[in-house]
Coordinates of C-alpha atoms in Angstrom, one line a residue:
Chain X
X1 CA 21.2 -5.6 26.2
X2 CA 23.3 -3.2 28.2
X3 CA 25.9 -3.1 25.4
X4 CA 23.2 -2.3 22.9
X5 CA 21.8 0.4 25.2
X6 CA 25.1 1.9 25.7
X7 CA 25.7 1.9 21.9
X8 CA 22.3 3.5 21.4
X9 CA 23.0 6.2 23.9
X10 CA 26.4 6.7 22.4
X11 CA 24.9 7.2 19.0
X12 CA 22.4 9.7 20.2
X13 CA 25.1 11.5 22.0
X14 CA 27.2 11.5 18.9
X15 CA 24.4 12.9 16.9
X16 CA 23.9 15.5 19.5
X17 CA 27.6 16.2 19.5
X18 CA 27.6 16.6 15.7
X19 CA 24.6 18.9 16.0
X20 CA 26.5 21.0 18.6
X21 CA 29.6 21.0 16.5
X22 CA 27.6 22.1 13.5
X23 CA 26.0 24.9 15.5
X24 CA 29.4 25.9 16.9
X25 CA 30.9 25.9 13.4
X26 CA 28.1 27.9 11.9
X27 CA 28.2 30.3 14.8
X28 CA 32.0 30.7 14.3
X29 CA 31.5 31.2 10.6
X30 CA 28.8 33.8 11.2
X31 CA 30.9 35.7 13.7
X32 CA 33.9 35.5 11.4
X33 CA 31.8 36.8 8.6
X34 CA 30.5 39.7 10.7
X35 CA 34.0 40.5 11.9
X36 CA 35.2 40.5 8.3
X37 CA 32.4 42.7 7.0
X38 CA 32.9 45.0 10.0
X39 CA 36.6 45.3 9.2
X40 CA 35.8 45.9 5.6
X41 CA 33.4 48.6 6.6
X42 CA 35.9 50.3 8.8
X43 CA 38.6 50.2 6.1
X44 CA 36.2 51.6 3.6
X45 CA 35.0 54.3 6.1
X46 CA 38.4 55.3 7.3
X47 CA 40.9 55.3 4.4
X48 CA 39.1 56.2 1.2
X49 CA 41.6 59.0 0.6
X50 CA 44.5 56.6 0.9
X51 CA 43.1 54.2 -1.6
X52 CA 42.2 57.0 -4.0
X53 CA 45.2 59.2 -3.8
X54 CA 47.9 56.6 -3.6
X55 CA 47.0 53.5 -5.6
X56 CA 50.6 52.3 -6.2
X57 CA 52.1 50.8 -3.1
X58 CA 55.8 50.8 -4.0
X59 CA 58.2 53.1 -2.3
X60 CA 61.0 53.2 0.2
X61 CA 60.5 51.5 3.6
X62 CA 62.4 54.2 5.4
X63 CA 60.4 57.1 4.1
X64 CA 58.8 58.8 7.1
X65 CA 55.6 60.1 5.6
X66 CA 54.5 57.9 2.8
X67 CA 50.8 58.8 2.8
X68 CA 48.9 61.2 5.0
X69 CA 45.8 59.1 5.4
X70 CA 47.3 56.0 6.8
X71 CA 49.6 58.0 9.1
X72 CA 46.7 59.8 10.6
X73 CA 44.5 56.9 11.2
X74 CA 46.8 54.0 12.1
X75 CA 50.0 55.4 13.4
X76 CA 49.6 57.4 16.6
X77 CA 53.2 57.1 17.7
X78 CA 54.5 60.3 16.3
X79 CA 51.4 62.4 16.2
X80 CA 51.2 65.5 18.5
X81 CA 49.6 64.9 21.9
X82 CA 47.1 67.5 21.1
X83 CA 45.7 65.5 18.2
X84 CA 45.4 62.4 20.3
X85 CA 43.5 64.2 23.0
X86 CA 41.3 66.1 20.5
X87 CA 40.4 62.8 18.8
X88 CA 39.2 61.3 22.1
X89 CA 37.4 64.5 23.0
X90 CA 35.7 64.5 19.7
X91 CA 34.6 61.0 20.2
X92 CA 33.1 61.9 23.6
X93 CA 31.4 65.0 22.1
X94 CA 29.9 62.9 19.3
X95 CA 28.5 60.5 21.9
X96 CA 27.0 63.4 23.9
X97 CA 25.3 64.6 20.7
X98 CA 23.9 61.1 20.0
X99 CA 22.5 60.9 23.5
X100 CA 20.6 64.1 23.1
X101 CA 19.4 63.1 19.6
X102 CA 19.0 59.3 19.8
X103 CA 18.5 58.4 16.2
X104 CA 21.5 56.4 15.2
X105 CA 21.7 53.5 17.6
X106 CA 24.9 51.9 16.4
X107 CA 26.9 55.1 16.9
X108 CA 26.9 54.9 20.7
X109 CA 27.2 51.1 20.9
X110 CA 30.0 50.6 18.4
X111 CA 32.9 51.6 20.6
X112 CA 32.3 52.3 24.2
X113 CA 34.3 54.5 26.5
X114 CA 33.8 55.6 30.1
X115 CA 35.1 59.1 29.8
X116 CA 31.7 60.7 29.4
X117 CA 30.1 58.8 32.3
X118 CA 33.1 59.7 34.5
X119 CA 32.8 63.4 33.7
X120 CA 29.0 63.4 34.3
X121 CA 29.3 61.4 37.4
X122 CA 31.9 63.7 39.0
X123 CA 29.9 66.7 38.0
X124 CA 26.7 65.3 39.6
X125 CA 28.6 64.3 42.7
X126 CA 30.2 67.7 43.1
X127 CA 27.0 69.6 42.5
X128 CA 24.7 67.5 44.6
X129 CA 26.8 67.1 47.7
X130 CA 25.5 68.7 50.9
X131 CA 27.3 71.6 52.6
X132 CA 29.8 70.9 55.3
X133 CA 27.8 71.9 58.4
X134 CA 25.1 69.6 57.3
X135 CA 27.6 66.8 56.8
X136 CA 28.7 67.1 60.4
X137 CA 25.4 66.2 61.8
X138 CA 24.7 63.4 59.3
X139 CA 21.1 63.2 60.3
X140 CA 19.9 65.9 58.0
X141 CA 21.0 67.1 54.6
X142 CA 22.1 66.1 51.2
X143 CA 24.4 63.2 50.3
X144 CA 28.2 63.2 50.4
X145 CA 30.3 63.2 47.3
X146 CA 31.1 59.5 47.6
X147 CA 27.5 58.6 48.1
X148 CA 26.4 60.2 44.8
X149 CA 29.4 58.7 43.1
X150 CA 28.6 55.2 44.4
X151 CA 24.9 55.5 43.6
X152 CA 25.6 56.4 40.0
X153 CA 28.2 53.7 39.3
X154 CA 26.6 51.0 41.4
X155 CA 23.3 51.8 39.9
X156 CA 24.6 51.6 36.4
X157 CA 26.4 48.3 37.1
X158 CA 23.3 46.7 38.8
X159 CA 21.0 47.8 36.0
X160 CA 23.4 46.3 33.5
X161 CA 23.8 43.1 35.4
X162 CA 20.0 42.9 35.5
X163 CA 19.7 43.2 31.8
X164 CA 22.4 40.7 31.2
X165 CA 20.7 38.2 33.6
X166 CA 17.4 38.6 31.8
X167 CA 19.2 37.5 28.7
X168 CA 20.0 40.7 26.9
X169 CA 22.5 40.6 24.0
X170 CA 24.8 43.4 24.9
X171 CA 28.2 43.6 26.4
X172 CA 28.7 44.8 29.9
X173 CA 30.6 48.0 29.3
X174 CA 28.5 49.0 26.3
X175 CA 25.5 49.1 28.6
X176 CA 27.4 51.0 31.4
X177 CA 28.6 53.4 28.7
X178 CA 25.1 54.1 27.5
X179 CA 23.6 54.5 30.9
X180 CA 26.4 56.9 31.9
X181 CA 26.1 59.0 28.8
X182 CA 22.4 59.3 29.2
X183 CA 23.0 61.1 32.4
X184 CA 23.6 64.1 30.3
X185 CA 20.0 65.2 30.2
X186 CA 19.6 65.1 34.1
X187 CA 22.9 67.0 34.3
X188 CA 21.5 69.7 32.0
X189 CA 18.4 69.9 34.1
X190 CA 20.6 70.2 37.2
X191 CA 22.4 73.2 35.7
X192 CA 19.1 74.9 34.9
X193 CA 17.9 74.2 38.4
X194 CA 21.0 75.7 39.9
X195 CA 20.5 78.8 37.8
X196 CA 16.9 79.1 39.0
X197 CA 18.0 78.6 42.6
X198 CA 20.2 81.8 42.2
X199 CA 17.0 83.8 42.3
X200 CA 16.7 85.7 45.6
X201 CA 13.1 84.7 46.4
X202 CA 12.1 81.1 45.9
X203 CA 8.4 80.9 45.0
X204 CA 6.1 78.0 44.2
X205 CA 6.1 79.0 40.5
X206 CA 9.9 78.6 40.5
X207 CA 9.6 75.2 42.2
X208 CA 7.1 74.1 39.5
X209 CA 9.5 75.2 36.8
X210 CA 12.3 73.3 38.5
X211 CA 10.0 70.3 38.8
X212 CA 9.1 70.4 35.1
X213 CA 12.7 70.8 34.0
X214 CA 13.8 67.8 36.1
X215 CA 11.0 65.6 34.9
X216 CA 11.9 66.5 31.4
X217 CA 15.5 65.5 32.0
X218 CA 14.4 62.3 33.6
X219 CA 12.0 61.4 30.8
X220 CA 14.6 62.2 28.1
X221 CA 17.3 60.0 29.8
X222 CA 14.9 57.1 30.2
X223 CA 13.7 57.5 26.6
X224 CA 17.2 57.7 25.2
X225 CA 18.6 54.8 27.1
X226 CA 15.6 52.7 26.3
X227 CA 16.1 53.5 22.6
X228 CA 19.7 52.3 22.8
X229 CA 19.2 49.3 25.2
X230 CA 15.7 48.2 24.7
X231 CA 16.2 46.2 21.5
X232 CA 18.8 44.0 23.1
X233 CA 16.0 42.3 25.1
X234 CA 13.5 39.7 23.9
X235 CA 10.1 41.5 23.5
X236 CA 8.5 39.6 26.3
X237 CA 11.0 41.0 28.8
X238 CA 11.5 44.5 27.6
X239 CA 9.5 46.0 30.4
X240 CA 11.5 44.1 33.0
X241 CA 14.7 45.5 31.6
X242 CA 13.3 49.1 31.2
X243 CA 11.9 49.3 34.8
X244 CA 15.3 49.4 36.6
X245 CA 16.5 52.0 34.1
X246 CA 13.5 54.1 35.0
X247 CA 14.1 53.6 38.7
X248 CA 17.8 54.6 38.3
X249 CA 17.1 57.9 36.6
X250 CA 14.1 58.5 38.9
X251 CA 16.4 58.4 42.0
X252 CA 18.9 60.7 40.4
X253 CA 16.2 63.1 39.4
X254 CA 14.9 63.0 43.0
X255 CA 18.4 64.0 44.1
X256 CA 18.4 66.9 41.6
X257 CA 15.0 68.3 42.5
X258 CA 15.6 68.0 46.2
X259 CA 19.0 69.7 46.1
X260 CA 18.9 73.3 47.4
X261 CA 21.8 75.4 48.7
Chain N
X1 CA 44.2 -9.7 14.5
X2 CA 45.1 -6.2 13.4
X3 CA 41.8 -4.7 14.2
X4 CA 41.7 -5.9 17.8
X5 CA 44.0 -3.4 19.6
X6 CA 42.5 -0.6 17.6
X7 CA 39.1 -1.6 18.6
X8 CA 40.2 -1.8 22.2
X9 CA 41.6 1.7 22.2
X10 CA 38.5 2.8 20.3
X11 CA 36.4 1.4 23.0
X12 CA 38.3 3.2 25.7
X13 CA 38.1 6.4 23.7
X14 CA 34.3 5.8 23.4
X15 CA 34.0 5.5 27.1
X16 CA 35.9 8.7 27.6
X17 CA 33.7 10.5 25.2
X18 CA 30.6 9.0 26.8
X19 CA 31.7 10.2 30.2
X20 CA 32.5 13.6 28.9
X21 CA 29.2 13.9 27.2
X22 CA 27.2 12.8 30.1
X23 CA 29.2 15.3 32.2
X24 CA 28.3 18.0 29.8
X25 CA 24.7 17.0 29.6
X26 CA 24.3 17.0 33.4
X27 CA 26.1 20.4 33.6
X28 CA 23.9 21.9 31.0
X29 CA 20.6 20.6 32.4
X30 CA 20.3 22.0 35.9
X31 CA 23.2 21.8 38.4
X32 CA 25.3 24.9 37.8
X33 CA 27.5 26.0 40.7
X34 CA 26.6 29.3 42.3
X35 CA 29.7 31.1 41.2
X36 CA 28.8 30.8 37.5
X37 CA 26.8 33.4 35.6
X38 CA 24.3 30.9 34.3
X39 CA 23.2 30.0 37.8
X40 CA 21.9 33.5 38.3
X41 CA 20.5 33.7 34.8
X42 CA 18.2 30.9 35.8
X43 CA 16.9 33.0 38.7
X44 CA 16.0 35.8 36.3
X45 CA 14.1 33.6 33.9
X46 CA 10.8 35.4 34.0
X47 CA 8.6 37.3 31.6
X48 CA 6.8 40.6 32.2
X49 CA 3.4 39.0 32.5
X50 CA 4.6 36.5 35.0
X51 CA 6.1 39.1 37.3
X52 CA 3.0 41.2 37.1
X53 CA 0.9 38.2 38.0
X54 CA 3.1 37.4 40.9
X55 CA 2.9 40.9 42.2
X56 CA -0.9 41.0 41.9
X57 CA -1.5 37.7 43.6
X58 CA 0.9 38.5 46.5
X59 CA -1.7 41.1 47.5
X60 CA -4.9 39.1 47.2
X61 CA -5.3 36.1 49.5
X62 CA -7.0 33.1 48.0
X63 CA -8.0 30.4 50.5
X64 CA -8.0 27.0 48.9
X65 CA -5.9 24.0 48.1
X66 CA -3.2 25.6 46.0
X67 CA -1.2 28.3 47.8
X68 CA 0.4 31.4 46.3
X69 CA 3.7 29.5 46.3
X70 CA 2.4 26.4 44.5
X71 CA 0.2 28.4 42.1
X72 CA 2.6 31.1 41.0
X73 CA 6.1 30.6 42.2
X74 CA 6.8 26.9 42.3
X75 CA 8.4 25.9 39.0
X76 CA 10.9 28.7 39.0
X77 CA 11.4 31.1 41.9
X78 CA 12.9 34.3 40.6
X79 CA 15.1 36.9 42.2
X80 CA 14.1 39.7 39.8
X81 CA 10.9 40.6 41.7
X82 CA 12.3 40.4 45.2
X83 CA 15.4 42.5 44.3
X84 CA 13.6 45.3 42.4
X85 CA 10.6 45.4 44.7
X86 CA 12.8 45.8 47.8
X87 CA 15.0 48.4 46.0
X88 CA 11.9 50.3 44.9
X89 CA 10.5 50.2 48.4
X90 CA 13.7 51.6 49.8
X91 CA 13.7 54.7 47.5
X92 CA 9.9 55.2 47.6
X93 CA 10.0 55.2 51.4
X94 CA 12.9 57.6 51.5
X95 CA 11.3 59.9 49.0
X96 CA 7.8 59.7 50.7
X97 CA 9.3 60.2 54.1
X98 CA 11.0 63.4 52.9
X99 CA 7.7 64.6 51.3
X100 CA 5.8 63.9 54.5
X101 CA 8.5 65.7 56.5
X102 CA 8.2 68.7 54.2
X103 CA 4.4 68.7 54.5
X104 CA 4.7 68.6 58.3
X105 CA 7.1 71.5 58.5
X106 CA 5.7 73.8 55.8
X107 CA 4.6 77.1 57.3
X108 CA 5.8 76.2 60.8
X109 CA 9.5 76.8 60.6
X110 CA 10.7 80.0 59.1
X111 CA 14.0 78.5 58.1
X112 CA 14.6 76.7 54.8
X113 CA 13.6 73.1 54.7
X114 CA 16.4 70.7 53.7
X115 CA 15.8 67.2 52.5
X116 CA 17.4 64.2 54.3
X117 CA 19.2 61.9 52.0
X118 CA 20.2 59.6 54.8
X119 CA 16.7 58.3 55.1
X120 CA 17.8 56.1 52.2
X121 CA 20.4 54.3 54.3
X122 CA 18.0 53.6 57.1
X123 CA 15.3 52.3 54.7
X124 CA 17.8 50.2 52.8
X125 CA 19.1 48.6 56.0
X126 CA 15.6 47.8 57.3
X127 CA 14.1 46.5 54.0
X128 CA 17.1 44.5 52.8
X129 CA 17.6 42.9 56.2
X130 CA 13.9 42.1 56.5
X131 CA 13.7 40.7 53.0
X132 CA 16.8 38.5 53.5
X133 CA 17.1 37.6 57.1
X134 CA 13.5 36.6 57.8
X135 CA 13.4 34.1 54.9
X136 CA 16.7 32.7 56.1
X137 CA 15.4 32.3 59.6
X138 CA 12.2 30.8 58.5
X139 CA 14.0 28.4 56.1
X140 CA 16.3 27.4 59.0
X141 CA 13.3 26.8 61.2
X142 CA 11.5 24.7 58.7
X143 CA 14.6 22.6 58.1
X144 CA 15.1 22.2 61.9
X145 CA 11.5 21.1 62.4
X146 CA 11.8 18.8 59.5
X147 CA 8.9 20.2 57.5
X148 CA 7.4 17.9 54.9
X149 CA 6.5 20.6 52.4
X150 CA 10.1 21.0 51.3
X151 CA 10.2 24.7 50.6
X152 CA 13.6 25.7 49.3
X153 CA 15.3 28.9 50.5
X154 CA 14.9 30.6 47.2
X155 CA 11.1 29.9 47.2
X156 CA 10.7 31.5 50.6
X157 CA 12.9 34.4 49.6
X158 CA 10.8 34.9 46.5
X159 CA 7.5 34.8 48.4
X160 CA 8.8 37.3 51.0
X161 CA 10.1 39.7 48.3
X162 CA 6.8 39.7 46.5
X163 CA 4.9 40.1 49.8
X164 CA 6.6 43.5 50.2
X165 CA 5.2 44.8 47.0
X166 CA 1.9 46.1 48.6
X167 CA 3.9 48.5 50.7
X168 CA 5.0 50.5 47.7
X169 CA 1.6 52.0 46.8
X170 CA 0.9 52.2 50.6
X171 CA 4.1 54.3 51.3
X172 CA 3.0 56.7 48.5
X173 CA -0.4 57.0 50.2
X174 CA 1.2 57.5 53.6
X175 CA 2.4 60.9 52.5
X176 CA -1.1 62.1 53.1
X177 CA -1.0 63.4 56.6
X178 CA -4.2 62.0 58.0
X179 CA -3.7 59.8 61.0
X180 CA -6.7 57.5 60.6
X181 CA -6.0 57.0 56.9
X182 CA -2.4 56.1 57.7
X183 CA -3.4 53.5 60.3
X184 CA -6.1 52.1 58.0
X185 CA -3.5 51.6 55.3
X186 CA -1.3 49.8 57.8
X187 CA -4.1 47.4 58.6
X188 CA -5.1 46.9 55.0
X189 CA -1.6 46.2 53.8
X190 CA -0.7 43.9 56.7
X191 CA -3.9 42.0 56.5
X192 CA -3.8 41.5 52.7
X193 CA -0.1 40.5 52.2
X194 CA 0.2 39.0 55.6
X195 CA -2.6 36.6 55.0
X196 CA -1.0 35.5 51.7
X197 CA 2.1 34.8 53.7
X198 CA 0.2 32.8 56.3
X199 CA -1.8 30.8 53.8
X200 CA 1.5 30.0 52.0
X201 CA 3.3 28.8 55.1
X202 CA 0.5 27.0 56.7
X203 CA 1.0 23.8 54.6
X204 CA 4.6 23.7 55.7
X205 CA 3.7 23.9 59.3
X206 CA 0.5 21.9 59.3
X207 CA 2.1 18.6 60.2
X208 CA 4.1 20.1 63.0
X209 CA 3.0 20.5 66.6
X210 CA -0.1 22.8 66.6
X211 CA 1.3 25.2 69.2
X212 CA 4.6 25.7 67.4
X213 CA 2.8 26.2 64.1
X214 CA 0.5 28.9 65.4
X215 CA 3.4 30.5 67.2
X216 CA 5.5 30.7 64.0
X217 CA 2.5 32.0 62.0
X218 CA 1.9 34.7 64.6
X219 CA 5.6 35.6 64.5
X220 CA 5.4 36.0 60.7
X221 CA 2.4 38.2 61.0
X222 CA 4.0 40.2 63.9
X223 CA 7.2 40.9 61.9
X224 CA 5.2 41.9 58.9
X225 CA 3.1 44.3 60.9
X226 CA 6.2 45.6 62.7
X227 CA 7.8 46.5 59.5
X228 CA 4.8 48.5 58.4
X229 CA 4.2 50.2 61.7
X230 CA 7.9 51.0 62.1
X231 CA 8.1 52.5 58.7
X232 CA 5.0 54.6 59.2
X233 CA 6.1 55.9 62.6
X234 CA 9.7 56.6 61.6
X235 CA 9.1 58.1 58.2
X236 CA 5.6 59.4 58.0
X237 CA 4.4 60.6 61.4
X238 CA 4.9 64.1 62.6
X239 CA 6.3 63.6 66.1
X240 CA 9.7 62.2 65.0
X241 CA 10.5 65.0 62.6
X242 CA 9.2 67.7 64.9
X243 CA 11.4 66.6 67.8
X244 CA 14.5 68.6 67.1
X245 CA 12.6 71.8 66.8
X246 CA 12.8 74.0 69.9
X247 CA 9.2 73.9 71.3
X248 CA 9.3 77.3 73.0
X249 CA 10.3 79.2 70.0
X250 CA 7.7 77.3 67.9
X251 CA 4.9 78.1 70.3
X252 CA 6.0 81.7 70.5
X253 CA 6.1 81.9 66.8
X254 CA 2.7 80.4 66.6
X255 CA 1.3 82.8 69.2
X256 CA 2.7 85.9 67.6
X257 CA 1.8 85.2 64.0
X258 CA -0.8 82.6 63.5
X259 CA -3.3 83.1 66.3
X260 CA -5.6 85.2 64.2
X261 CA -5.5 82.8 61.3
X262 CA -6.0 79.8 63.6
X263 CA -9.1 81.5 65.1
X264 CA -10.4 82.3 61.7
X265 CA -9.9 78.7 60.6
X266 CA -11.7 77.3 63.6
X267 CA -14.6 79.7 63.2
X268 CA -15.0 78.7 59.6
X269 CA -15.0 75.0 60.7
X270 CA -17.6 75.7 63.3
X271 CA -19.8 77.5 60.9
X272 CA -19.5 74.6 58.5
X273 CA -20.4 72.2 61.3
X274 CA -23.4 74.3 62.1
X275 CA -25.8 72.0 60.3
X276 CA -24.2 68.7 61.3
X277 CA -25.4 66.9 64.5
X278 CA -22.0 66.5 66.1
X279 CA -22.4 68.9 69.0
X280 CA -19.6 67.2 70.9
X281 CA -17.0 68.2 68.4
X282 CA -18.4 71.7 68.3
X283 CA -18.1 72.0 72.0
X284 CA -14.6 70.7 72.0
X285 CA -13.6 73.2 69.3
X286 CA -15.2 76.0 71.3
X287 CA -13.2 75.0 74.3
X288 CA -9.9 75.1 72.5
X289 CA -10.8 78.4 71.0
X290 CA -11.5 79.8 74.4
X291 CA -8.2 78.4 75.8
X292 CA -6.2 79.9 73.0
X293 CA -7.8 83.3 73.4

């Protein structure tokens, strides 16, 4: 009896194993397919000129510049430093544009970088830090540089971890990248607020303008990051993933509206 | 003859596979170690409706057989609610405290008001330690007394986290600088969510010595009230924030500039009270008016 039972269990396990193997294989095949099509897309996107201009591939191995297209795209060893920097800057600039105009979702998610978030975070921390005589007393006044810095990065990391834990299908740094780039709208509202604060007499009307500008930046940041990140969640949990994003930008907007020289 | 050794090795191999599979099955089912990501994923396995329901019923006490814990939390206690409710409470309290401070000082000082970011640190220390240490102590106590209800630490943590949710709307309303309203809010909040806590932990303490049980329940209620009262006094009541102001200069400032306006305000109040029957208040106001003159 025991032997039969063991055999039965074994067979069920085997069936399950095959099922798992099958799932694994099909998953592998799917991802390989995706990878392949992505590669194909990239190749098609990036070197059409190469394929059109130079169809015959024979030539000398030692010739330094065989074709312009392939040199520019794939070989960065002997390109000028200016080109390299400009290419990265252009990528950062494109991402900034996509954040302000969140239509193409894939553009920001495809290849993440943390340059934009770093720039924005340093900018926020420098602008929002309290003056030194306030910092001495520590009981009153604005945050220190490091406090803003930590709030921004830790906030982005915690929000990302939250969406990962809820079962979101997005990589860690992609999400941090999106959250960081979406700080652009609050940063712009901060610049406008600082310009308004230059006025000699601060009235209630000016405060209301500052309030509206900050709220607009906050709403835009939440809207844009939700557009990028919201789809990675199952629909039943979308609100649970969006709420921490809302809180994150809300706190940063509070820092912006409260900041005064 | 030939098949025998092969069958033997095959059998050993089978046993190995069997062991491996059962190991995998057990691992997959429930007992993930705490350092793995999946362990925490299990604690965030909630839907929006579920979280909203948990928040709602943490504010409304329902006496009956099934407690809040059994009815809403028991199958899977989550950490989503406790973590984000405490974080929200930290920032809402800090923001509300700053707004209250502004409302208290507006028109009194002639210097520019500055916001105080470091209220966040104090609020964070208070809320996170309350939300983590108290469940820990309570869980330790229940373990020590050998409670039959078998509440796990995560369940207690979850109940405590959700019980703080009522203080979020309350700390927004605390900004309104009316003393009786503030105290009323303290009483309402503490009674509502505190009674949910008491009803939840009563089954765990029922079998214990009655004195101990009542003492523990009183302590739970006391700490819950202390948190509310402490927050209100530290963040939302005038005396704390007015303390650093030099009183002599303030009174001088008041005497020189606002005496007329104060008198005008008082006389309008008196005229409005003219029809009302509260002569006592009227007399009191007259007295203060005379003393200021």
